[in-house]
mmCIF file of C-alpha atoms in Angstrom:
data_model
loop_
_atom_site.group_PDB
_atom_site.id
_atom_site.type_symbol
_atom_site.label_atom_id
_atom_site.label_comp_id
_atom_site.label_asym_id
_atom_site.label_seq_id
_atom_site.Cartn_x
_atom_site.Cartn_y
_atom_site.Cartn_z
ATOM 1 C CA MET G 1150 -104.280 206.342 -373.226
ATOM 2 C CA ARG G 1151 -105.089 203.760 -370.670
ATOM 3 C CA GLY G 1152 -103.756 205.721 -367.924
ATOM 4 C CA SER G 1153 -105.385 208.844 -369.134
ATOM 5 C CA VAL G 1154 -108.192 207.499 -368.673
ATOM 6 C CA LEU G 1155 -108.028 206.092 -365.008
ATOM 7 C CA PHE G 1156 -106.621 209.097 -363.729
ATOM 8 C CA GLY G 1157 -109.724 211.403 -365.259
ATOM 9 C CA CYS G 1158 -112.087 208.364 -363.969
ATOM 10 C CA GLY G 1159 -109.957 208.676 -361.061
ATOM 11 C CA LEU G 1160 -110.269 212.594 -360.531
ATOM 12 C CA VAL G 1161 -114.335 212.398 -361.020
ATOM 13 C CA VAL G 1162 -114.218 210.041 -358.120
ATOM 14 C CA GLY G 1163 -112.105 212.125 -355.830
ATOM 15 C CA ALA G 1164 -114.264 214.997 -356.556
ATOM 16 C CA VAL G 1165 -117.629 212.789 -355.491
ATOM 17 C CA ALA G 1166 -115.723 211.628 -352.573
ATOM 18 C CA MET G 1167 -115.529 215.382 -351.187
ATOM 19 C CA GLN G 1168 -118.665 216.759 -352.432
ATOM 20 C CA LEU G 1169 -119.696 213.060 -349.849
ATOM 21 C CA ALA G 1170 -117.195 214.419 -347.779
ATOM 22 C CA GLY G 1171 -118.654 218.111 -347.455
ATOM 23 C CA ALA G 1172 -122.598 216.799 -347.666
ATOM 24 C CA GLN G 1173 -121.623 215.080 -344.477
ATOM 25 C CA GLY G 1174 -119.394 217.542 -342.285
ATOM 26 C CA ASN G 1175 -122.010 218.331 -340.302
ATOM 27 C CA ALA G 1176 -123.558 214.912 -339.352
ATOM 28 C CA VAL G 1177 -122.628 213.121 -336.192
ATOM 29 C CA ARG G 1178 -118.458 212.056 -336.887
ATOM 30 C CA GLY G 1179 -118.614 208.882 -334.221
ATOM 31 C CA VAL G 1180 -118.661 208.552 -330.120
ATOM 32 C CA ASN G 1181 -116.225 210.431 -329.071
ATOM 33 C CA HIS G 1182 -115.601 210.306 -325.139
ATOM 34 C CA VAL G 1183 -117.187 208.267 -322.284
ATOM 35 C CA GLY G 1184 -117.265 210.071 -319.102
ATOM 36 C CA ILE G 1185 -116.060 208.302 -315.674
ATOM 37 C CA VAL G 1186 -116.261 209.391 -312.298
ATOM 38 C CA VAL G 1187 -114.405 207.744 -310.221
ATOM 39 C CA LYS G 1188 -113.694 206.912 -306.351
ATOM 40 C CA ASN G 1189 -110.185 207.763 -306.016
ATOM 41 C CA TYR G 1190 -108.445 210.142 -308.965
ATOM 42 C CA ALA G 1191 -105.168 209.771 -308.551
ATOM 43 C CA GLU G 1192 -105.018 205.973 -308.556
ATOM 44 C CA ALA G 1193 -107.248 206.598 -311.434
ATOM 45 C CA LEU G 1194 -105.021 208.495 -313.404
ATOM 46 C CA VAL G 1195 -102.125 206.764 -312.399
ATOM 47 C CA PHE G 1196 -104.250 203.525 -314.173
ATOM 48 C CA TYR G 1197 -105.400 204.727 -316.771
ATOM 49 C CA THR G 1198 -101.460 206.466 -317.938
ATOM 50 C CA LYS G 1199 -99.967 203.874 -316.718
ATOM 51 C CA THR G 1200 -101.410 200.256 -317.505
ATOM 52 C CA MET G 1201 -103.811 200.969 -319.663
ATOM 53 C CA GLY G 1202 -101.773 203.422 -321.931
ATOM 54 C CA PHE G 1203 -104.013 206.233 -322.603
ATOM 55 C CA HIS G 1204 -102.208 209.758 -323.017
ATOM 56 C CA GLU G 1205 -102.962 212.683 -320.634
ATOM 57 C CA ALA G 1206 -104.963 214.811 -323.239
ATOM 58 C CA TYR G 1207 -105.328 218.424 -320.621
ATOM 59 C CA THR G 1208 -106.703 218.527 -316.511
ATOM 60 C CA ILE G 1209 -109.417 221.457 -316.201
ATOM 61 C CA LYS G 1210 -109.098 222.406 -312.680
ATOM 62 C CA ASN G 1211 -111.603 224.589 -310.515
ATOM 63 C CA ASP G 1212 -110.829 227.649 -308.919
ATOM 64 C CA ASP G 1213 -109.314 225.900 -305.731
ATOM 65 C CA GLY G 1214 -107.380 224.320 -307.955
ATOM 66 C CA SER G 1215 -108.840 220.930 -307.344
ATOM 67 C CA VAL G 1216 -109.237 218.284 -310.911
ATOM 68 C CA ARG G 1217 -111.993 219.563 -312.361
ATOM 69 C CA LEU G 1218 -112.429 216.240 -315.418
ATOM 70 C CA THR G 1219 -109.185 215.230 -317.256
ATOM 71 C CA TYR G 1220 -108.807 214.244 -320.783
ATOM 72 C CA LEU G 1221 -107.568 210.994 -321.523
ATOM 73 C CA GLN G 1222 -106.352 210.793 -325.394
ATOM 74 C CA VAL G 1223 -106.907 206.780 -326.038
ATOM 75 C CA SER G 1224 -106.818 207.442 -329.845
ATOM 76 C CA ARG G 1225 -106.918 210.548 -332.373
ATOM 77 C CA ASN G 1226 -110.243 210.892 -331.246
ATOM 78 C CA THR G 1227 -111.534 209.908 -329.178
ATOM 79 C CA PHE G 1228 -111.033 209.968 -324.993
ATOM 80 C CA VAL G 1229 -111.936 208.647 -321.661
ATOM 81 C CA GLU G 1230 -113.565 211.545 -319.958
ATOM 82 C CA LEU G 1231 -112.204 210.852 -315.592
ATOM 83 C CA ILE G 1232 -114.262 213.013 -313.343
ATOM 84 C CA PRO G 1233 -112.941 212.811 -309.346
ATOM 85 C CA ALA G 1234 -116.176 211.784 -307.987
ATOM 86 C CA ALA G 1235 -117.720 214.326 -305.007
ATOM 87 C CA PRO G 1236 -119.381 212.816 -301.687
ATOM 88 C CA ASN G 1237 -121.914 211.215 -302.264
ATOM 89 C CA GLN G 1238 -121.577 210.748 -305.743
ATOM 90 C CA ALA G 1239 -122.103 207.725 -307.794
ATOM 91 C CA THR G 1240 -119.196 206.027 -309.426
ATOM 92 C CA GLY G 1241 -118.860 204.768 -312.823
ATOM 93 C CA LEU G 1242 -119.995 205.683 -316.521
ATOM 94 C CA THR G 1243 -121.870 209.368 -316.825
ATOM 95 C CA HIS G 1244 -122.272 209.707 -320.484
ATOM 96 C CA PHE G 1245 -121.358 209.706 -323.411
ATOM 97 C CA GLY G 1246 -120.309 212.000 -325.881
ATOM 98 C CA ILE G 1247 -120.507 212.283 -329.890
ATOM 99 C CA GLU G 1248 -118.817 214.852 -332.315
ATOM 100 C CA VAL G 1249 -120.350 217.416 -334.687
ATOM 101 C CA GLY G 1250 -119.924 219.527 -337.223
ATOM 102 C CA ASP G 1251 -122.162 221.736 -336.571
ATOM 103 C CA LEU G 1252 -123.572 221.840 -333.517
ATOM 104 C CA ALA G 1253 -126.222 224.508 -333.582
ATOM 105 C CA SER G 1254 -127.049 222.578 -337.450
ATOM 106 C CA GLU G 1255 -127.671 219.010 -335.449
ATOM 107 C CA VAL G 1256 -129.832 220.447 -332.308
ATOM 108 C CA ALA G 1257 -131.908 221.729 -334.885
ATOM 109 C CA ALA G 1258 -132.248 218.099 -336.929
ATOM 110 C CA LEU G 1259 -132.055 216.395 -333.310
ATOM 111 C CA ARG G 1260 -135.501 218.342 -332.323
ATOM 112 C CA GLN G 1261 -136.865 218.455 -335.102
ATOM 113 C CA ARG G 1262 -137.418 214.786 -335.030
ATOM 114 C CA GLY G 1263 -138.070 214.653 -331.457
ATOM 115 C CA ALA G 1264 -135.484 214.938 -328.673
ATOM 116 C CA LYS G 1265 -135.098 216.329 -326.161
ATOM 117 C CA VAL G 1266 -131.624 218.734 -326.324
ATOM 118 C CA ASP G 1267 -130.742 221.319 -324.221
ATOM 119 C CA ASP G 1268 -129.718 225.538 -326.022
ATOM 120 C CA PRO G 1269 -125.201 224.593 -327.430
ATOM 121 C CA GLY G 1270 -123.521 226.266 -324.818
ATOM 122 C CA PRO G 1271 -119.435 226.441 -324.425
ATOM 123 C CA THR G 1272 -117.496 224.149 -322.089
ATOM 124 C CA PRO G 1273 -114.199 225.074 -320.237
ATOM 125 C CA SER G 1274 -111.968 223.316 -322.671
ATOM 126 C CA LYS G 1275 -113.797 226.134 -324.656
ATOM 127 C CA ALA G 1276 -115.706 223.843 -326.575
ATOM 128 C CA LEU G 1277 -119.657 223.714 -327.979
ATOM 129 C CA PHE G 1278 -122.685 221.295 -326.562
ATOM 130 C CA SER G 1279 -125.084 220.091 -325.464
ATOM 131 C CA ARG G 1280 -126.833 217.941 -323.604
ATOM 132 C CA MET G 1281 -129.607 215.637 -323.681
ATOM 133 C CA GLN G 1282 -130.689 211.309 -322.768
ATOM 134 C CA ASP G 1283 -131.927 208.797 -324.369
ATOM 135 C CA ARG G 1284 -135.520 206.748 -323.381
ATOM 136 C CA ASP G 1285 -133.588 205.548 -320.442
ATOM 137 C CA GLY G 1286 -132.259 208.440 -319.231
ATOM 138 C CA VAL G 1287 -128.670 207.279 -320.336
ATOM 139 C CA GLN G 1288 -126.356 210.665 -321.160
ATOM 140 C CA ILE G 1289 -125.359 212.038 -324.205
ATOM 141 C CA GLU G 1290 -123.516 215.137 -324.899
ATOM 142 C CA VAL G 1291 -122.655 216.091 -328.219
ATOM 143 C CA MET G 1292 -120.530 219.055 -329.353
ATOM 144 C CA GLU G 1293 -118.729 220.150 -331.893
ATOM 145 C CA PHE G 1294 -114.420 220.569 -331.245
ATOM 146 C CA THR G 1295 -113.569 225.004 -332.391
ATOM 147 C CA PRO G 1296 -110.026 225.958 -333.548
ATOM 148 C CA GLU G 1297 -109.528 226.480 -330.208
ATOM 149 C CA SER G 1298 -111.351 223.341 -328.051
ATOM 150 C CA LEU G 1299 -108.475 221.430 -325.568
ATOM 151 C CA GLN G 1300 -110.157 218.786 -327.561
ATOM 152 C CA ARG G 1301 -109.093 219.779 -331.307
ATOM 153 C CA LYS G 1302 -105.318 220.606 -329.760
ATOM 154 C CA ALA G 1303 -105.360 217.470 -328.915
ATOM 155 C CA ILE G 1304 -106.588 216.166 -332.130
ATOM 156 C CA ASP G 1305 -104.814 217.613 -334.453
ATOM 157 C CA SER G 1306 -101.405 217.426 -332.016
ATOM 158 C CA TRP G 1307 -101.874 212.904 -332.207
ATOM 159 C CA LYS G 1308 -98.789 211.778 -333.457
#
């Protein structure tokens, strides 16, 4: 009898937890990445992969074959985005990204709370994103990882 009661309580707690998780599915899921502009891309890539041990998730190249950006996977859901510096471009941290379940809904909610947020659009990695700034000019990317996005594929294949 006691086992049946515990089993029933477990079912109820599980159902409530699933409902709460579903309700929060479109909200911010967490910080997903930080973007860093680097002076020497090759040296930075070696540092982050060999010294730090981060895994190269993917690289996107420009039409001329040069590197546009590389995502390095720190953990299942966290990345460092390496961006080669253009001439006269400052190096260092440039932005951070947050993942959301539904970008359109999150952009609408941010705007309702008074934030100035760019209209959503696609990224070269097939994710959806929007940009905004905080009060001090810190760049924030709000991103939704579609099933075909390179980020979602990296997250889903994490071992």
